[in-house]
Coordinates of C-alpha atoms and ligand atoms in Angstrom, one line a residue:
X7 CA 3.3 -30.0 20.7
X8 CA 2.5 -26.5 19.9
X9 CA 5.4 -24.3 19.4
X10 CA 5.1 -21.2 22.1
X11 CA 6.6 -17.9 21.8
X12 CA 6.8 -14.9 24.7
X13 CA 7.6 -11.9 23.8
X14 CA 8.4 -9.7 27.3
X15 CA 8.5 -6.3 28.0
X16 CA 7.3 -4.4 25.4
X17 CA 4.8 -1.7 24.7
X18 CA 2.3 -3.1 23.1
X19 CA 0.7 -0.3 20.8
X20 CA -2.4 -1.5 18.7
X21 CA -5.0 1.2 17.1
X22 CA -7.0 0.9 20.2
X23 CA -4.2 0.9 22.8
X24 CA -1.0 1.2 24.6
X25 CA -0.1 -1.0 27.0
X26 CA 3.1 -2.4 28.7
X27 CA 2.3 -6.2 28.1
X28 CA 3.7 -9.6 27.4
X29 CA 2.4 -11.5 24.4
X30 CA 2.4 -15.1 24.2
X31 CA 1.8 -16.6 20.8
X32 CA 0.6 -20.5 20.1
X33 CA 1.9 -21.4 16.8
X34 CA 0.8 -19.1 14.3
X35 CA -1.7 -17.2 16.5
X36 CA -2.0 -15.4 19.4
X37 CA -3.4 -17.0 22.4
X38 CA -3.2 -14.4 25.4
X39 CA -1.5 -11.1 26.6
X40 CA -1.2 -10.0 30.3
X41 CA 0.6 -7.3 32.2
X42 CA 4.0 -7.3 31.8
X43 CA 4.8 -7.7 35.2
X44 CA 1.8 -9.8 36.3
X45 CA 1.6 -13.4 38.1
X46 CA -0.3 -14.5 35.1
X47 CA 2.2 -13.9 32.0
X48 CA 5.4 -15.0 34.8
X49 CA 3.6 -18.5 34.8
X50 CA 4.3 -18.2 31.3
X51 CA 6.4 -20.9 29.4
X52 CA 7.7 -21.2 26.2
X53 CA 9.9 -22.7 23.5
X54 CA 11.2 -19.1 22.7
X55 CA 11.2 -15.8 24.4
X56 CA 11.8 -12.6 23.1
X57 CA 13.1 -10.2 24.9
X58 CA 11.1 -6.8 24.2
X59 CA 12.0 -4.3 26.9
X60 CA 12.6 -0.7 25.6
X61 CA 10.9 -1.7 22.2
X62 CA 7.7 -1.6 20.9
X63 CA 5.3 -4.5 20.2
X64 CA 2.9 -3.8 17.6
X65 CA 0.8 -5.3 14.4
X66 CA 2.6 -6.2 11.6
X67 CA 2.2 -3.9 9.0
X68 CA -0.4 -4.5 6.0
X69 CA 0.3 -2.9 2.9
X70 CA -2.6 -2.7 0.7
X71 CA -1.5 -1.6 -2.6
X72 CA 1.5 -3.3 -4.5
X73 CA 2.2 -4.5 -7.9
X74 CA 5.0 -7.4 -7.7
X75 CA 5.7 -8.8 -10.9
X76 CA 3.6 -6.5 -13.1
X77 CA 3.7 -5.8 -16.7
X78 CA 3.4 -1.9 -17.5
X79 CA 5.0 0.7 -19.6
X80 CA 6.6 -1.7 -22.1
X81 CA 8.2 -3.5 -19.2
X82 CA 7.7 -5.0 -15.6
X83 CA 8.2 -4.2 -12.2
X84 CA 11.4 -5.0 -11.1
X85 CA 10.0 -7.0 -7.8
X86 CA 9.1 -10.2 -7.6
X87 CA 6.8 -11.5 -5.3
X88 CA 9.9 -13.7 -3.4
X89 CA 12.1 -10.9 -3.4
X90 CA 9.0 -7.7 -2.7
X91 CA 7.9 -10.0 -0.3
X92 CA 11.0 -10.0 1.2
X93 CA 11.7 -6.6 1.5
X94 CA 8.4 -6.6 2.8
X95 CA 9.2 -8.4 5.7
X96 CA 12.8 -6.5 6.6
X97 CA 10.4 -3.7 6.5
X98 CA 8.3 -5.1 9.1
X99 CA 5.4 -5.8 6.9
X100 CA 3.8 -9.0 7.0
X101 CA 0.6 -9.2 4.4
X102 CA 0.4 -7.2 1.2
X103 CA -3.2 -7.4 -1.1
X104 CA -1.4 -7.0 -5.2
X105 CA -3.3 -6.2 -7.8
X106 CA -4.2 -8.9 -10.5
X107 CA -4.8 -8.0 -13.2
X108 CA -7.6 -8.4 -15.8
X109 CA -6.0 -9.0 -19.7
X110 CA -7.9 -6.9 -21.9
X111 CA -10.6 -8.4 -23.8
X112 CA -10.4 -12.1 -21.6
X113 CA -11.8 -13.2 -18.6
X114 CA -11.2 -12.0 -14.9
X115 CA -9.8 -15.6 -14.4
X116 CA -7.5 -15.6 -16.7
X117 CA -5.3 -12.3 -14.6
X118 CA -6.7 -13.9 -11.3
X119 CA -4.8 -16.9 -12.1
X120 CA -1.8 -15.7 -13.6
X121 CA -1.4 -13.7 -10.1
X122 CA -2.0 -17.3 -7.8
X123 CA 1.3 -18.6 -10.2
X124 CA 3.3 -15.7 -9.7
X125 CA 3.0 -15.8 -6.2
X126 CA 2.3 -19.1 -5.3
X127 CA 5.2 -20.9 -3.4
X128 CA 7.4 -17.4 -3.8
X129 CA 6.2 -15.3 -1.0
X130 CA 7.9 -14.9 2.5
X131 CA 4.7 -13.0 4.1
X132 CA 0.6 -13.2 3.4
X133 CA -0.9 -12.3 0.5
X134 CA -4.0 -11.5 -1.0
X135 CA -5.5 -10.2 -4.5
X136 CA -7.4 -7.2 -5.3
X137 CA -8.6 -7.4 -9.0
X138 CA -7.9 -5.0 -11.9
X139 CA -10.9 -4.4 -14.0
X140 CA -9.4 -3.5 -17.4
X141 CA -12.6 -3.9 -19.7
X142 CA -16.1 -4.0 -17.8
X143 CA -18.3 -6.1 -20.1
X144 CA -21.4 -8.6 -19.3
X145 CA -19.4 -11.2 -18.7
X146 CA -17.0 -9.0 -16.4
X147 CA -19.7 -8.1 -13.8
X148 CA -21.1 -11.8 -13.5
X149 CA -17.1 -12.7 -12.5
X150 CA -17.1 -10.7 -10.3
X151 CA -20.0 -12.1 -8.2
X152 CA -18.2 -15.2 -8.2
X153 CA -14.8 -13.5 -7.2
X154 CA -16.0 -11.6 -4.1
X155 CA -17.2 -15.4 -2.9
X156 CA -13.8 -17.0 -3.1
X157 CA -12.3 -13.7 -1.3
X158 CA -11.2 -11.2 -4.1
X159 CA -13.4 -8.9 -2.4
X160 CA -12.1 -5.5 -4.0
X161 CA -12.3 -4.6 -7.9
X162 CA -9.6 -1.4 -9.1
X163 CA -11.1 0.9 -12.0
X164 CA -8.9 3.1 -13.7
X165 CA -10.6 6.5 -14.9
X166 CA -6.8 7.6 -16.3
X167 CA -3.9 5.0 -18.6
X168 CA -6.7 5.5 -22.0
X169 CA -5.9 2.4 -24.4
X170 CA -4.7 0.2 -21.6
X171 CA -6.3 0.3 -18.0
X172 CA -9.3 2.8 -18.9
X173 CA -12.9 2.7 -18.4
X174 CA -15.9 5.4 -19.2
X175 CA -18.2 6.9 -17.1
X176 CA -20.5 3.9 -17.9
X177 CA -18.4 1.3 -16.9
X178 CA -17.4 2.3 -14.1
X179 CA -21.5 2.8 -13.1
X180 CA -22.1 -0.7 -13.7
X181 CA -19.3 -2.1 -12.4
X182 CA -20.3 0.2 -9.5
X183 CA -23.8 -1.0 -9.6
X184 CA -22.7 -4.5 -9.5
X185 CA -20.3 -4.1 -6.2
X186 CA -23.6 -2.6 -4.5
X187 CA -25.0 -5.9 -5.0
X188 CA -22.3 -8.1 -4.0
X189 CA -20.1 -6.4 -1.3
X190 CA -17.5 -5.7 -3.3
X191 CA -15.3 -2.3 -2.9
X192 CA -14.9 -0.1 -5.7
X193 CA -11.3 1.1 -5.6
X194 CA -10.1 4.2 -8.2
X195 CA -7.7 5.6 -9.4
X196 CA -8.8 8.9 -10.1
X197 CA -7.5 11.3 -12.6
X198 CA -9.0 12.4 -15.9
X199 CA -6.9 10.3 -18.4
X200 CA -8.6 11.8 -22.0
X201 CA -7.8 15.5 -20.4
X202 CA -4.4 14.6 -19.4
X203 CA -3.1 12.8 -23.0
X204 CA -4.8 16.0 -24.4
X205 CA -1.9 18.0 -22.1
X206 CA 1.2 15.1 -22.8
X207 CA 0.6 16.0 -26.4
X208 CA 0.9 19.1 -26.3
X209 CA 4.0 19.0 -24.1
X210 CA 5.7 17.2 -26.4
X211 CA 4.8 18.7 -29.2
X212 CA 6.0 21.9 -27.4
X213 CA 9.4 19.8 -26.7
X214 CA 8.4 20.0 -22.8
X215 CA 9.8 16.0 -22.5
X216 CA 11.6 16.2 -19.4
X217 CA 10.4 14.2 -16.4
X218 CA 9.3 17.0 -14.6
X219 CA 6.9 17.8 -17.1
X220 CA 4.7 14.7 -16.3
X221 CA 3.8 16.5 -12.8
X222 CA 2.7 19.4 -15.0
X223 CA 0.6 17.8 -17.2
X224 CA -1.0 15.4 -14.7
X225 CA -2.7 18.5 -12.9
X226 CA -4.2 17.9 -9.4
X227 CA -7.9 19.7 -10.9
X228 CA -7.8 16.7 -13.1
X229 CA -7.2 14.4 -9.5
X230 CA -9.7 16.4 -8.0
X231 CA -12.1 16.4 -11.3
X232 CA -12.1 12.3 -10.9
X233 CA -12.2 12.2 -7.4
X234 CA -15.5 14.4 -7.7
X235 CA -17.2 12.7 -10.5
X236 CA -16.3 8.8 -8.7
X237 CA -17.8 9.9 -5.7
X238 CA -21.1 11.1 -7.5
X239 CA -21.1 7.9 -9.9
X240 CA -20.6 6.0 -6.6
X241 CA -23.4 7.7 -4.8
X242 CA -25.6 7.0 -7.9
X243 CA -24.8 3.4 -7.7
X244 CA -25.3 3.0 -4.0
X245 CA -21.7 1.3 -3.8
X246 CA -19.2 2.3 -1.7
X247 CA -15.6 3.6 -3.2
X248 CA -12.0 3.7 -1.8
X249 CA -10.1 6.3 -3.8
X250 CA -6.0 5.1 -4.1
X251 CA -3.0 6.6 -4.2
X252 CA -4.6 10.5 -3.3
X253 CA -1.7 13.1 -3.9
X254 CA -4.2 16.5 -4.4
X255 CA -5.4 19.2 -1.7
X256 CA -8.2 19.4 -4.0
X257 CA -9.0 15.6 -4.0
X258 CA -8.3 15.4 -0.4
X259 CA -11.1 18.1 0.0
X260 CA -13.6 16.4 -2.0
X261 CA -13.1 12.8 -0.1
X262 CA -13.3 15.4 3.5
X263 CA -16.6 16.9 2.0
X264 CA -18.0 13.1 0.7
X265 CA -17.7 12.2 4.6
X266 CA -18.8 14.7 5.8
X267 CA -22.0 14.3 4.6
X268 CA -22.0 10.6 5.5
X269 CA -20.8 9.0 2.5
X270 CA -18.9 5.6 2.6
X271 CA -16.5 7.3 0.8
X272 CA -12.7 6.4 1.8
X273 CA -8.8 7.9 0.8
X274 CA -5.1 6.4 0.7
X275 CA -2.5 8.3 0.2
X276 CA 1.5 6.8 -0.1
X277 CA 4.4 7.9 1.8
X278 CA 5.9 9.3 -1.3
X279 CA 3.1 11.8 -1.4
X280 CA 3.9 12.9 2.6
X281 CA 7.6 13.3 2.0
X282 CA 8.4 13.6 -1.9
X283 CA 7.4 16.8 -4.3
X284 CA 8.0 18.1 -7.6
X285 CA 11.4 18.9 -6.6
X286 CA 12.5 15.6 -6.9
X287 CA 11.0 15.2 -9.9
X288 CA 12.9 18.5 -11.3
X289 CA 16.2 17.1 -10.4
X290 CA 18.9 18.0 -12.6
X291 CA 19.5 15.7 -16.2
X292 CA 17.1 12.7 -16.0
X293 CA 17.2 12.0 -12.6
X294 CA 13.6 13.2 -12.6
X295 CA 12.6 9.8 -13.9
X296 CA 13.1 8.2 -10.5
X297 CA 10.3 10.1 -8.9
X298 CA 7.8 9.3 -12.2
X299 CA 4.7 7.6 -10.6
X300 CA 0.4 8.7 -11.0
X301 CA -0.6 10.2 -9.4
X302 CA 1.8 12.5 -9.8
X303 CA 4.4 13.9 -6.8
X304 CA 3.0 17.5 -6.1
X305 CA 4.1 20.4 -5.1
X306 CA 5.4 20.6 -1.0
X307 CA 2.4 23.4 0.3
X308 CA 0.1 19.5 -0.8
X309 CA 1.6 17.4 1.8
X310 CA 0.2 19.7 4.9
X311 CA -3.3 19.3 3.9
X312 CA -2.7 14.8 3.6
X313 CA -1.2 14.7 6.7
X314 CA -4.2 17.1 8.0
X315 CA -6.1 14.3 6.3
X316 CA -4.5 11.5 7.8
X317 CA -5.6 13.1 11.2
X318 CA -8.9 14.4 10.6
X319 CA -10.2 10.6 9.2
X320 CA -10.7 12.2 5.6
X321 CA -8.0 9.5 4.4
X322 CA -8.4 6.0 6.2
X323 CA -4.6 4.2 4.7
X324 CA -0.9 4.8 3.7
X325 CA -0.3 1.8 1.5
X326 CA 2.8 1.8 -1.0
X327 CA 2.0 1.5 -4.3
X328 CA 5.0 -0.1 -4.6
X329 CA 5.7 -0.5 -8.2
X330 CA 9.3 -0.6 -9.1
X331 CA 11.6 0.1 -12.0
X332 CA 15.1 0.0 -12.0
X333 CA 16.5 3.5 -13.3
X334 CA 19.2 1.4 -15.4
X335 CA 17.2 0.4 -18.6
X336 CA 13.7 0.9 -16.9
X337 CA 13.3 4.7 -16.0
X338 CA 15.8 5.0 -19.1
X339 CA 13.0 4.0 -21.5
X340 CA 11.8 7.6 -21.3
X341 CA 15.3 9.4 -22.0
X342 CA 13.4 12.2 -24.4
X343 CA 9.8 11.5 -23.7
X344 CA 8.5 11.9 -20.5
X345 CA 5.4 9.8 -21.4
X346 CA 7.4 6.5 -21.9
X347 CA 9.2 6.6 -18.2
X348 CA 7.3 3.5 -16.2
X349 CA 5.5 4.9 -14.0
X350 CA 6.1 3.7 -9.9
X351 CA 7.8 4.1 -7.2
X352 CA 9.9 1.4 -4.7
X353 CA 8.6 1.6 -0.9
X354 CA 7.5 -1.4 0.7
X355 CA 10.3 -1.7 2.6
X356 CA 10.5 1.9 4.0
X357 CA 6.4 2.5 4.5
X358 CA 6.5 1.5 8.1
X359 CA 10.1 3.1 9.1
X360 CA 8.7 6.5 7.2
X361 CA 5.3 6.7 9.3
X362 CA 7.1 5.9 12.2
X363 CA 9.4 9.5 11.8
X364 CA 6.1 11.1 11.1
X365 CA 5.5 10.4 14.7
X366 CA 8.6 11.7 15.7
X367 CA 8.3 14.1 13.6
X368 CA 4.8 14.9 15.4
X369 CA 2.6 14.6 12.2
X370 CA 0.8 11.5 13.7
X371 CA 0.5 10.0 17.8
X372 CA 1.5 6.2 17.7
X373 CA -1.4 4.4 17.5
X374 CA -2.9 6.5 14.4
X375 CA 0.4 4.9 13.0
X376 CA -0.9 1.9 13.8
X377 CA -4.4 2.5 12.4
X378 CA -3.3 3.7 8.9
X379 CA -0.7 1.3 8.2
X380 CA -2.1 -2.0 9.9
X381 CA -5.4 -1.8 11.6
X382 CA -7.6 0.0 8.9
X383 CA -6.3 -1.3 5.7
X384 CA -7.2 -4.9 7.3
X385 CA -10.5 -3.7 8.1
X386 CA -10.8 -2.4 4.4
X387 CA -9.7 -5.0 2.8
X388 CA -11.4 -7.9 4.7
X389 CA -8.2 -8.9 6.7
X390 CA -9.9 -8.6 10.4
X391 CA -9.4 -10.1 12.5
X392 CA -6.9 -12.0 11.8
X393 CA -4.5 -9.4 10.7
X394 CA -3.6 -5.9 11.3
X395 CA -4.0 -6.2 15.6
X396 CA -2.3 -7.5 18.3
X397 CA -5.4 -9.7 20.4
X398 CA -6.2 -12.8 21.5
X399 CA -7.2 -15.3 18.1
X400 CA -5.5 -13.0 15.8
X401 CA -2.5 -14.4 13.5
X402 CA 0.9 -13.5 15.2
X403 CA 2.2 -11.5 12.9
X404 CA 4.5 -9.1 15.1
X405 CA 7.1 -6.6 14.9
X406 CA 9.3 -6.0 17.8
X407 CA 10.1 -2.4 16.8
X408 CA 13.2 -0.1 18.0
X409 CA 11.9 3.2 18.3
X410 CA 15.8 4.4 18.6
X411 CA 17.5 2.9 16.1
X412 CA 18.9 5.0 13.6
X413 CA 19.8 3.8 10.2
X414 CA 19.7 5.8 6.6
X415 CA 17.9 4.7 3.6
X416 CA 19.6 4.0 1.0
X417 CA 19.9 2.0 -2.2
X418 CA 22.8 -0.1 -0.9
X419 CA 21.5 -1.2 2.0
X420 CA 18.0 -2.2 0.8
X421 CA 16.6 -5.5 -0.5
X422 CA 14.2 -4.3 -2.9
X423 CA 15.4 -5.1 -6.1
X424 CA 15.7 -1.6 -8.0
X425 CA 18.6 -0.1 -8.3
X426 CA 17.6 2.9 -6.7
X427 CA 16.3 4.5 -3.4
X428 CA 13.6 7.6 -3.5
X429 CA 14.6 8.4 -0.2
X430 CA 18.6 7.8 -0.6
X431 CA 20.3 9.2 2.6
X432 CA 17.4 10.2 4.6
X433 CA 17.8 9.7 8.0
X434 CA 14.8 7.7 10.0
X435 CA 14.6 7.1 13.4
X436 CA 12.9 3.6 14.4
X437 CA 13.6 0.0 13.0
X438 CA 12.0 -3.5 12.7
X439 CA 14.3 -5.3 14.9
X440 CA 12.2 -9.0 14.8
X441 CA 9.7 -9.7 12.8
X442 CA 7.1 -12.9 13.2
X443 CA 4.8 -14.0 10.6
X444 CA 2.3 -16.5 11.9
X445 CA 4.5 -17.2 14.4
X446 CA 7.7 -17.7 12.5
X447 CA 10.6 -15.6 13.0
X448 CA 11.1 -14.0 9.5
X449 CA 13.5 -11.2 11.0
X450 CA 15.6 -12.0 13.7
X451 CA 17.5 -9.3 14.9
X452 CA 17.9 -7.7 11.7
X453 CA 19.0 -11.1 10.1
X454 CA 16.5 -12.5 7.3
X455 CA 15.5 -15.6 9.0
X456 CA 11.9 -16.3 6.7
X457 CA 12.2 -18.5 3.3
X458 CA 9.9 -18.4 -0.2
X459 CA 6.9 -20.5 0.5
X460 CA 5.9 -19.6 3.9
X461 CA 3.7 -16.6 2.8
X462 CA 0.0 -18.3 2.3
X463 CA -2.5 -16.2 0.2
X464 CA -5.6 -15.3 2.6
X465 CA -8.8 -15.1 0.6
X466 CA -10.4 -12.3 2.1
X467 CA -14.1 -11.4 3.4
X468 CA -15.9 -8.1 2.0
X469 CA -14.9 -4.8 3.5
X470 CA -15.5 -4.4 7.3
X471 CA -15.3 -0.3 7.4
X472 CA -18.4 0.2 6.9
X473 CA -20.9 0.9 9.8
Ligands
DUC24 N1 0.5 4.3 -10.9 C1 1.8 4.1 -10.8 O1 2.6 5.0 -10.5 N2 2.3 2.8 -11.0 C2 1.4 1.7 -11.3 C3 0.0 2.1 -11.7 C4 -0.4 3.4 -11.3 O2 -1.5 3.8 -11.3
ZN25 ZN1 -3.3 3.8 -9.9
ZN26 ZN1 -16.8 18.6 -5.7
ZN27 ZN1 -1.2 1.1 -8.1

């Protein structure tokens, strides 16, 4: 017999809607919702219900942009994909896409696979794989015809990191070129790598090595520069291009001024971007080095112009970026030399709780939460239907979330594993009380009920934002 599940009571808040409604999910899927208080969802039995009155009931979260497990900076991230996963899911997200990674000089396969054994059997929510393009050759573009067909649908180009993750102007146009042909989304990170090392050498040379000199060398012209020249590369190619992790006014203007004029050009920016600034990164002796991450934290007068983003459509996703080092013997690499501090931050625990105060905090209306940090990056990323909404055939991955809880980040309470919190004792109204991942409880009242193993990785179809 099929395992059924009620959840009662709740306001059920999708990107479309809100809606007072009970939600009954068939083993790992959603078969029906009806009025809360109607004939119809009374009839109702089930092996489990959920009590939801006072809460919200919405999509579980779908975090776009992680890197669990990855080698960078002379060391790796600090989360695995059991316990980022994890946090994932005590932060009431329930798919994240990672980024695989392409070994310079060898074949996409080679990263692609590496990624399905890290992962494989470790993850407590879905996963899925964008790929790191870290040397476009001949061989390169042909793999990446045959990725896009088994569901790695979404190839990242770095136009900064030269020596390690960096590709030319020409790359980047035929890798472009290539994605035109086969559906695949050009994501980039955009910042002009060859100007910046120009500007860490001369820093350091100067004896400018403290962490908050990598915000001043890493200057949002040269965000804006690469944001300008991928979008007319990307227009020349006929492809479309998803720019990440967007910190810059001046980027944010050229992605508002792409779509404007039609372009399928799209923007993420990362909560650490909305509510972090070169303040933290100027905090006294090293502890600078917790806030290193590229792009770069800005200055505070930055954030008013992404949130205006956020609400005007000229940025489509918050993901994460989650990429975590531990302060103690990570961040500490770069004691003297800014350039050597890994750069990323820890968040996928604390993106849904943080877009949730926006709300209350009146930058965004509830279901434009919804839309950036569940419904749009599954459209994006080929996750629709089945993820990112709360309808009838879609997986049930729900959060029953308490809009007035209180609780206070911090490092101690977390279950990320860094040693540190970039938002230690800020205050958030709004918690993911239960959390169900195909149907499984995974959170249960604030108890970690999931295990390693359930996650599946969900291959993914090509982007559905377009028109
Ligand atoms: N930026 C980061 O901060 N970390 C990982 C890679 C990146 O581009
Ligand atoms: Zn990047
Ligand atoms: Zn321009
Ligand atoms: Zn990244």
């Amino acid at each position: 017999m099929t395992r059924r599940t009620v959840i009662r009571g709740g306001l059920v808040i999708t990107a479309a809607e809100e809606t007072y409604a009970d939600v009954l999910v068939e083993g790992g899927t959603i078969a029906a919702l009806a009025a809360s208080d109607s004939d119809c969802a009374r009839a109702w039995t089930a092996d489990r219900t959920i009590d939801a009155t006072g809460k919200y009931v919405i999509p579980g979260g779908v975090d776009g942009h992680t890197h669990l497990d990855l080698p960078f900076g002379g060391t790796s991230s600090s989360d695995t994909f059991e316990t980022g996963t994890r946090a994932a899911a005590w932060g009431g997200t329930t798919t994240i896409v990672d980024f695989a990674v392409q070994p310079r000089g060898r074949a996409l396969r080679e990263g692609l696979d590496a990624w399905h054994a890290k992962a494989e059997g470790q993850c407590a929510v879905d996963y899925a794989f964008h790929m790191i393009l870290s040397d476009v050759n001949e061989g390169v573009l042909k793999e990446m015809d045959l990725l896009v067909g088994e569901g790695v649908t979404s190839f990242k180009l770095f136009m900064a990191y030269p020596g390690v993750f960096y590709s030319d102007d020409g790359q980047i146009l035929r890798a472009m070129q290539r994605a035109s042909g086969n559906g695949g989304l050009i994501m980039m990170h955009a910042e002009n790598g060859i100007a910046i090392d120009v500007l860490v050498e001369q820093a350091l040379a100067a004896g400018r090595t403290d962490p908050r000199h990598h915000g001043e060398v890493r200057k949002a012209l040269l965000e804006a520069e690469a944001t300008h020249r991928a979008i007319q590369l990307a227009r020349v190619a006929g492809s479309p291009l998803y720019v990440v992790h967007v910190s810059a006014q001046e980027a944010v203007a050229e992605l508002a001024q792409a779509r404007t004029a039609g372009l399928p050009v799209f923007g993420e920016t990362c909560p650490q971007y909305l509510f972090l600034s070169t303040d933290n990164l100027a905090e006294p002796g090293f502890e600078g080095a917790k806030y290193v991450c590229s792009t770069p934290l800005r200055p505070r007068e930055h954030q008013a112009a992404l949130w205006r983003g956020l609400r005007t459509d000229a940025l489509q996703v918050v993901s994460t970026d989650h990429c975590p080092f531990c302060f103690a013997g990570q961040k500490e690499l770069g004691r003297g030399d800014f350039s050597k501090i890994p750069n990323g931050l820890p968040g996928i625990e604390n993106r849904m709780d943080l877009l949730h105060q926006a709300v209350v905090d009146g930058h965004l209306t509830r279901r434009r939460w919804i839309e950036i940090a569940c419904a749009a990056p599954a459209r994006m990323f080929g996750l629709a239907p089945r993820k990112g909404t709360i309808a009838p055939g879609a997986d049930a991955d729900i959060v029953v979330y308490d809009p007035q809880a209180r609780q206070t980040l911090s490092a101690r309470t977390h279950h990320m594993n860094v040693d540190y919190s970039a938002y230690e004792g800020k205050e958030i109204t709004g918690q993911a009380e239960t959390v169900l991942s195909r149907g499984d409880v995974v959170i249960d009242r604030r108890t970690f009920t999931g295990r390693a193993g359930h996650g599946r990785y969900i291959p993914r179809t090509t982007c559905q934002y377009l028109p």
